[in-house]
JSON list of C-alpha atoms in Angstrom, two decimals:
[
{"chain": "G", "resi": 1, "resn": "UNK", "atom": "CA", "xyz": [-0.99, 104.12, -13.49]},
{"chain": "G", "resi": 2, "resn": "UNK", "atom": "CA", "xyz": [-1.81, 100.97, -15.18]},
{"chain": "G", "resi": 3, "resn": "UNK", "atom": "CA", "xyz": [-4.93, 100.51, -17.60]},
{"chain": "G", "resi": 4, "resn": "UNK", "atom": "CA", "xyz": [-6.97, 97.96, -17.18]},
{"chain": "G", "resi": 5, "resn": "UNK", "atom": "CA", "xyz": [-10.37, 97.02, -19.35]},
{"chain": "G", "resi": 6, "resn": "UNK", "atom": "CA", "xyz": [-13.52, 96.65, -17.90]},
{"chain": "G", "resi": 7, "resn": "UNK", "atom": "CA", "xyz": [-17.07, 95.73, -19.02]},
{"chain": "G", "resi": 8, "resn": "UNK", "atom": "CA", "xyz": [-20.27, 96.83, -18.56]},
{"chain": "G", "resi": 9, "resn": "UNK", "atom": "CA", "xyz": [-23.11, 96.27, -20.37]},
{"chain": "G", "resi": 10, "resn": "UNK", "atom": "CA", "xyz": [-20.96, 94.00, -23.12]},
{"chain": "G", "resi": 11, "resn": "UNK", "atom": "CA", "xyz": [-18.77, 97.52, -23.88]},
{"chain": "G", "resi": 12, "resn": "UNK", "atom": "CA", "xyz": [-15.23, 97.46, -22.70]},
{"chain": "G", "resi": 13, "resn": "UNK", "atom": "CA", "xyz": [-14.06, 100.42, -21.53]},
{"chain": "G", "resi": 14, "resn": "UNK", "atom": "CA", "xyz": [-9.99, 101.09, -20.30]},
{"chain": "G", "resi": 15, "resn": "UNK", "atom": "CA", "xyz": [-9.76, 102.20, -16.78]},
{"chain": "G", "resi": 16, "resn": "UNK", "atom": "CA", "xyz": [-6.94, 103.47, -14.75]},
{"chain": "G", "resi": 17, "resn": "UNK", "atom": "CA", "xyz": [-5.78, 100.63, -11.74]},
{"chain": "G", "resi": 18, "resn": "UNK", "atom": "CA", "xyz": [-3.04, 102.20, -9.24]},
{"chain": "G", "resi": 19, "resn": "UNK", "atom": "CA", "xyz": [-2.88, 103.13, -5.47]},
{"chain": "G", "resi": 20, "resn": "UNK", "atom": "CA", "xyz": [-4.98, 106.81, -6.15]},
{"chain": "G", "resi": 21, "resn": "UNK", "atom": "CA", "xyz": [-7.72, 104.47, -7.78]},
{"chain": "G", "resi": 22, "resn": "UNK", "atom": "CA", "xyz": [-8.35, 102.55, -4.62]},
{"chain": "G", "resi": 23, "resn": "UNK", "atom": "CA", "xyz": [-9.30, 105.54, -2.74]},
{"chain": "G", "resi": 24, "resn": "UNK", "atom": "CA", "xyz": [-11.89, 106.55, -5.04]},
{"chain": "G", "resi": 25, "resn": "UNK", "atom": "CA", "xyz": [-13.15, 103.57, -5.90]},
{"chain": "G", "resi": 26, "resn": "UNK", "atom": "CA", "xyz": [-17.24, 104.34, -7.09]},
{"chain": "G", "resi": 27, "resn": "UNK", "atom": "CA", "xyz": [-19.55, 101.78, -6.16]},
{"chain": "G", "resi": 28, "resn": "UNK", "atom": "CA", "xyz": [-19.74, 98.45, -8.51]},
{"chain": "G", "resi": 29, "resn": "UNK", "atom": "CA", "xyz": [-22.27, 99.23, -11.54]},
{"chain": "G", "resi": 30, "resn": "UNK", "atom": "CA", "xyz": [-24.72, 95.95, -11.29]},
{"chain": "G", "resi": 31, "resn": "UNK", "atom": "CA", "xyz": [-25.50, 94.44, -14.77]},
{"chain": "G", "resi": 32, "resn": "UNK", "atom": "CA", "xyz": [-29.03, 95.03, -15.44]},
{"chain": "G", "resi": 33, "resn": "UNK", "atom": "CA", "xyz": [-31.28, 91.91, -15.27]},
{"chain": "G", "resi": 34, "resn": "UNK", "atom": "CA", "xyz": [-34.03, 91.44, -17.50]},
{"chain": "G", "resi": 35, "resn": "UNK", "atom": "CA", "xyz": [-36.89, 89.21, -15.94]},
{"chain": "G", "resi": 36, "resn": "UNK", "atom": "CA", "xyz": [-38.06, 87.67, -19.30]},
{"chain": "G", "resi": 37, "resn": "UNK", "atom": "CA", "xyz": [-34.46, 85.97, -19.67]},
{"chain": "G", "resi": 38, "resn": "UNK", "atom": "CA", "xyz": [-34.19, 84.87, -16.14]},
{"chain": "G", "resi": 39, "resn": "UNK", "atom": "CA", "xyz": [-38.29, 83.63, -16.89]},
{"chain": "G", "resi": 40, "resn": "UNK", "atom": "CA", "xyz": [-36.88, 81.73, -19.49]},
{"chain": "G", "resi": 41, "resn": "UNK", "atom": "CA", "xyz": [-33.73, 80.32, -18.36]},
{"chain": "G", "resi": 42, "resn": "UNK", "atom": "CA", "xyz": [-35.69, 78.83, -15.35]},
{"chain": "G", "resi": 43, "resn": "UNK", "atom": "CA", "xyz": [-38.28, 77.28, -17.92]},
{"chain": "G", "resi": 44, "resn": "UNK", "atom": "CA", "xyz": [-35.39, 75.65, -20.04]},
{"chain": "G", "resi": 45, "resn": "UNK", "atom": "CA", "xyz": [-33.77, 74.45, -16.73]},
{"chain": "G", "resi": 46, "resn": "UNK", "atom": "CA", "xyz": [-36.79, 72.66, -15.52]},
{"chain": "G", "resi": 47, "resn": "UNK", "atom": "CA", "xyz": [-37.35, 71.46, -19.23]},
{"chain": "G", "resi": 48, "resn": "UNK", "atom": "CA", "xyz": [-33.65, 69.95, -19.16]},
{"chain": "G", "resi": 49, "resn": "UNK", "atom": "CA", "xyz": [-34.12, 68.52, -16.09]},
{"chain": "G", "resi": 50, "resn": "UNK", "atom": "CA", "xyz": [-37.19, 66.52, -16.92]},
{"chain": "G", "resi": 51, "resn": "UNK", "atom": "CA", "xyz": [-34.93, 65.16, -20.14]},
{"chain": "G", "resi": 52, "resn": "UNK", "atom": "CA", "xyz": [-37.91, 66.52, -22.40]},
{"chain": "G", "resi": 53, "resn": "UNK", "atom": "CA", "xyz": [-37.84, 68.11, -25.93]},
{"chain": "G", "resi": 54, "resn": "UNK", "atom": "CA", "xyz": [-39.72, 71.94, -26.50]},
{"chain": "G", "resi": 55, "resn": "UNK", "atom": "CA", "xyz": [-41.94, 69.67, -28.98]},
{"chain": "G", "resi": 56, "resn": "UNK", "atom": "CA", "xyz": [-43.31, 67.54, -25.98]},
{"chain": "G", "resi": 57, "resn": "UNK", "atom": "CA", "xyz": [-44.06, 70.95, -23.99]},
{"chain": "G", "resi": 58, "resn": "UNK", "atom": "CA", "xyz": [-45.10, 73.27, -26.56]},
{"chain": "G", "resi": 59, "resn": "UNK", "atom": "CA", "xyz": [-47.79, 70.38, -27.61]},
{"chain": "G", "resi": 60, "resn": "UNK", "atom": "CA", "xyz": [-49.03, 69.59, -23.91]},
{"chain": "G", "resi": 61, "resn": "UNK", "atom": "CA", "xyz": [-49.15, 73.80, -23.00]},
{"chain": "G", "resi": 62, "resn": "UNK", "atom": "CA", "xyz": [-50.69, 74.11, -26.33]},
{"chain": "G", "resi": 63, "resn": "UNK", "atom": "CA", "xyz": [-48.08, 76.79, -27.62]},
{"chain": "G", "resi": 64, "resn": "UNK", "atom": "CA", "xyz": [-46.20, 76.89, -31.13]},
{"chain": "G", "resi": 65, "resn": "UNK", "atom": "CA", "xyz": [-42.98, 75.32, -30.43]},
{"chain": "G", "resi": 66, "resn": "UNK", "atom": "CA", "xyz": [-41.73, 78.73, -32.46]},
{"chain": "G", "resi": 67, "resn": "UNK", "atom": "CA", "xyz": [-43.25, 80.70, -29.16]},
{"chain": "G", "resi": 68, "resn": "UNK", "atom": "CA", "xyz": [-41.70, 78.20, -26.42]},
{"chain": "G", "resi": 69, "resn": "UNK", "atom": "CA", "xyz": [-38.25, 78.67, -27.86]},
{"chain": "G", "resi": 70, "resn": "UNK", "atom": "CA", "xyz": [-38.59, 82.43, -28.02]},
{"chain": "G", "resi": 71, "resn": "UNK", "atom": "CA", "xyz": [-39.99, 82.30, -24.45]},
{"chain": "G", "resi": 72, "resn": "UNK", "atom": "CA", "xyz": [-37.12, 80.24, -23.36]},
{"chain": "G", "resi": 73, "resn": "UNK", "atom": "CA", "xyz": [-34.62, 82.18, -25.11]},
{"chain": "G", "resi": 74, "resn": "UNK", "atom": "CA", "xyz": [-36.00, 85.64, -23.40]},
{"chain": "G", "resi": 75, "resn": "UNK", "atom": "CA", "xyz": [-37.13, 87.07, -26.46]},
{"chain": "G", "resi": 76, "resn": "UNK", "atom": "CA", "xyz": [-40.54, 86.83, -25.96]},
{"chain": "G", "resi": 77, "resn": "UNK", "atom": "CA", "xyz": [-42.71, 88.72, -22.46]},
{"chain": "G", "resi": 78, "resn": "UNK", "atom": "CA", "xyz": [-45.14, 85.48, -21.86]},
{"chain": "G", "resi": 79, "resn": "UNK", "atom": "CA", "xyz": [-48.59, 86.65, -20.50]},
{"chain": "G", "resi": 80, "resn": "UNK", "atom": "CA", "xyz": [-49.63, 84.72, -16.97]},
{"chain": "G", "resi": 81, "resn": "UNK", "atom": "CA", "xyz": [-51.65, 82.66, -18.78]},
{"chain": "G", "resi": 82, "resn": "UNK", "atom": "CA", "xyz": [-49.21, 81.67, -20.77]},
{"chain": "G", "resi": 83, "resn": "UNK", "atom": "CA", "xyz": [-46.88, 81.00, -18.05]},
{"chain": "G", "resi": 84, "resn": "UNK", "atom": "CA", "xyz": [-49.53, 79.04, -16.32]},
{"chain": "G", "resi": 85, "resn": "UNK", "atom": "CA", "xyz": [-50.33, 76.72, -19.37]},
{"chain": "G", "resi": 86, "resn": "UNK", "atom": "CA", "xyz": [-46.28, 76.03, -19.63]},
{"chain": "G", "resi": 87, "resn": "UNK", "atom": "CA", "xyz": [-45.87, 75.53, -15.92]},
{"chain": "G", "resi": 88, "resn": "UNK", "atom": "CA", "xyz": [-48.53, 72.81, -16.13]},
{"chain": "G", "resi": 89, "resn": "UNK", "atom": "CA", "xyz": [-47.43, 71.17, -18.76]},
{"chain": "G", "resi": 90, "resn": "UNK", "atom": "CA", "xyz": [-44.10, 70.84, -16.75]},
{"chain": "G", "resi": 91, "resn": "UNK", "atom": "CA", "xyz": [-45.90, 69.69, -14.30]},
{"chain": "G", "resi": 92, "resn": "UNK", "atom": "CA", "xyz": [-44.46, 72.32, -11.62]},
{"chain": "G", "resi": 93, "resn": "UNK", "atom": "CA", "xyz": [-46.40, 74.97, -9.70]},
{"chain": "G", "resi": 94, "resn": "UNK", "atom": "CA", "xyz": [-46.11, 78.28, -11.57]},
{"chain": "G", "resi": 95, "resn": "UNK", "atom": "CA", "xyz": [-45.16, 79.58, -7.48]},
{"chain": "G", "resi": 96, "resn": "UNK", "atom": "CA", "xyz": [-42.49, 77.51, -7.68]},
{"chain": "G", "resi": 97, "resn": "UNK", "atom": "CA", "xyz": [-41.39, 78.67, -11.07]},
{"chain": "G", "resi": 98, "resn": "UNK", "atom": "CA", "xyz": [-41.70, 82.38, -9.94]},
{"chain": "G", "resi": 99, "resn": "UNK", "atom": "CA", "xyz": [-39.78, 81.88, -6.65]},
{"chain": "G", "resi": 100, "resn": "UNK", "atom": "CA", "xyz": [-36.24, 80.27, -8.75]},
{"chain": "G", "resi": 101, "resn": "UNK", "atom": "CA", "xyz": [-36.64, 83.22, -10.79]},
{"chain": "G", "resi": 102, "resn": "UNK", "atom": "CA", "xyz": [-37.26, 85.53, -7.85]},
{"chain": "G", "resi": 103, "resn": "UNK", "atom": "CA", "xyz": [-34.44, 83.90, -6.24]},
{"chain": "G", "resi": 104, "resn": "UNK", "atom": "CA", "xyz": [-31.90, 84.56, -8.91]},
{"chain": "G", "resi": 105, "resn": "UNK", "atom": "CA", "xyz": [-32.97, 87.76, -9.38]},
{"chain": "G", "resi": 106, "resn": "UNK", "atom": "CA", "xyz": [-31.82, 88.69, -5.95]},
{"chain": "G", "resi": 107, "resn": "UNK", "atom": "CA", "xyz": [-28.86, 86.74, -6.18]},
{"chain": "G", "resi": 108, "resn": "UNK", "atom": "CA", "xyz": [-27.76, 89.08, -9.83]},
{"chain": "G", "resi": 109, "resn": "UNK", "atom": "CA", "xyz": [-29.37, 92.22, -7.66]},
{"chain": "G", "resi": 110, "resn": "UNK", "atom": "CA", "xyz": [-26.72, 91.06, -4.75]},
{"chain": "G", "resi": 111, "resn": "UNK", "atom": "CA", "xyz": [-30.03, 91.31, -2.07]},
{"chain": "G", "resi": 112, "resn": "UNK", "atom": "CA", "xyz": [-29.82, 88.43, 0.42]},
{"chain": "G", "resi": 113, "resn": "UNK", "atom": "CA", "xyz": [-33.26, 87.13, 1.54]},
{"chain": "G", "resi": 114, "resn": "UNK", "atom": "CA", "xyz": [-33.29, 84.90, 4.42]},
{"chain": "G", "resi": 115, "resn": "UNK", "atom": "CA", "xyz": [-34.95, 81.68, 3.67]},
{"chain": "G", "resi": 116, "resn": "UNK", "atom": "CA", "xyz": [-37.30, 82.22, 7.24]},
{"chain": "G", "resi": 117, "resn": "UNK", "atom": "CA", "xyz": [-40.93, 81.45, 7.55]},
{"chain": "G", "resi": 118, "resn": "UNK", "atom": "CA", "xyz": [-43.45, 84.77, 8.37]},
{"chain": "G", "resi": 119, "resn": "UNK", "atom": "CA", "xyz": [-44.16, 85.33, 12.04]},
{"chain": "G", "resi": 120, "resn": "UNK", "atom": "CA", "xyz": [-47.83, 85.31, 11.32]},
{"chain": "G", "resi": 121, "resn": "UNK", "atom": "CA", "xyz": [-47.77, 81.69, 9.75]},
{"chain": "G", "resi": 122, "resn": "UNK", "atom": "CA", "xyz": [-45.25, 80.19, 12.21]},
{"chain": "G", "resi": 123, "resn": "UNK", "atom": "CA", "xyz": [-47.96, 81.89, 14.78]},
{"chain": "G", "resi": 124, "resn": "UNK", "atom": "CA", "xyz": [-51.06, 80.26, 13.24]},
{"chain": "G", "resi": 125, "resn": "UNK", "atom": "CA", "xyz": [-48.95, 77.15, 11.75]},
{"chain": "G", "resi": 126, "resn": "UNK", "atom": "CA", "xyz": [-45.84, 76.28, 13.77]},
{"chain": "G", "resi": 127, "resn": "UNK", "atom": "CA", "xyz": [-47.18, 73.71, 16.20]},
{"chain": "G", "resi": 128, "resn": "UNK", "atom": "CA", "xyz": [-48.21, 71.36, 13.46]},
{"chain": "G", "resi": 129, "resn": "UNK", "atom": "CA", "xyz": [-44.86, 72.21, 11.43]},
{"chain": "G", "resi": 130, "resn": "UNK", "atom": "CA", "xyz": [-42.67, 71.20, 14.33]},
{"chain": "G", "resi": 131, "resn": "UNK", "atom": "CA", "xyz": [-44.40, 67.72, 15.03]},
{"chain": "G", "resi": 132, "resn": "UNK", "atom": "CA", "xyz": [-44.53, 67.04, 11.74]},
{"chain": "G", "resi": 133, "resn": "UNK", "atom": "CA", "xyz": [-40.81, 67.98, 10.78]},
{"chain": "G", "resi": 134, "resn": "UNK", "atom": "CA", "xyz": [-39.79, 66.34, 13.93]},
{"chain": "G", "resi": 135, "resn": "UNK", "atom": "CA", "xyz": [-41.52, 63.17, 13.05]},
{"chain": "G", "resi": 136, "resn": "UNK", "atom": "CA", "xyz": [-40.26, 63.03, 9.30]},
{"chain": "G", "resi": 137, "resn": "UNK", "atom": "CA", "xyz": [-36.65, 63.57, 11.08]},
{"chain": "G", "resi": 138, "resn": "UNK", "atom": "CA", "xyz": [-37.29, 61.19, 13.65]},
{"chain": "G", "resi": 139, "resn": "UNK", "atom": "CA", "xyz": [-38.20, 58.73, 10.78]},
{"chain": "G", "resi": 140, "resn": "UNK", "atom": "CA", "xyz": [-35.47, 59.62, 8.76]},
{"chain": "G", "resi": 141, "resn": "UNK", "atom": "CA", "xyz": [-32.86, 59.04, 11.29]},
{"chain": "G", "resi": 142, "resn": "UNK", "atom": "CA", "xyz": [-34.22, 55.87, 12.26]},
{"chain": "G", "resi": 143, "resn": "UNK", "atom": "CA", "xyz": [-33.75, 54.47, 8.54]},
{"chain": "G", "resi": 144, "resn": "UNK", "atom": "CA", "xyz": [-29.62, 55.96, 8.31]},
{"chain": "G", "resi": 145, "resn": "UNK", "atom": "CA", "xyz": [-29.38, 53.81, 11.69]},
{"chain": "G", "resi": 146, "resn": "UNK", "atom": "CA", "xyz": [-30.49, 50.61, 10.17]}
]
């Protein structure tokens, strides 16, 4: 038997790696996720992205520039309206926020969600999806060809 370390939950524990271990192998412990840091790593992202400083948002959302770094850092659980006033001031749809985070929570959580539209909305919608995707296609072809 050979030891081996492994961490979980930032403590390394020694484990014993050989041909017996494979057998019993116990299911992979997930690392718990914490959906204030994943909140605020999406908020920092879209920050970065934008090339602006936590002065320019915390002054357009209104909030200390203390409380946007703690936010942003996951040390601080922002209310909704919080969240909204940030969102705006980013100028990105708090929905849009919420669905990157929801996204990488699944992703740490190891769920796959298909990216598909709802049967009821591609019931009531779908005709007027298809044209118009079609058309933007058909457009966008046209201009590669040129």
């Amino acid at each position: 038997m050979v030891k081996q370390p492994v961490s979980v939950n930032g403590v390394v524990r020694w484990r014993d790696v050989g041909l017996a271990d494979d057998a019993q192998r116990k299911p992979k412990e997930r690392k718990m996720v914490v959906l204030r840091h994943e909140i605020g790593d999406v908020l920092r992202d879209v920050r970065q992205r934008q090339g602006r400083t936590l002065r320019e948002v915390s002054h357009s959302a209104r909030v200390s520039l203390g409380y946007l770094s703690e936010v942003e850092r996951g040390q601080k659980e922002a209310s909704s309206e919080l969240l909204s006033s940030i969102c705006s001031a980013l100028e990105v749809p708090l929905s849009s926020m919420l669905r990157e985070v929801s996204d990488r929570l699944a992703e740490a959580e190891g769920v796959s969600i298909p990216d598909t539209v709802p049967q009821e909305f591609a019931r009531e919608f779908g005709d007027d999806l298809s044209d118009g995707l079609n058309d933007d296609f058909r457009r966008g072809l046209a201009a590669t060809n040129r």
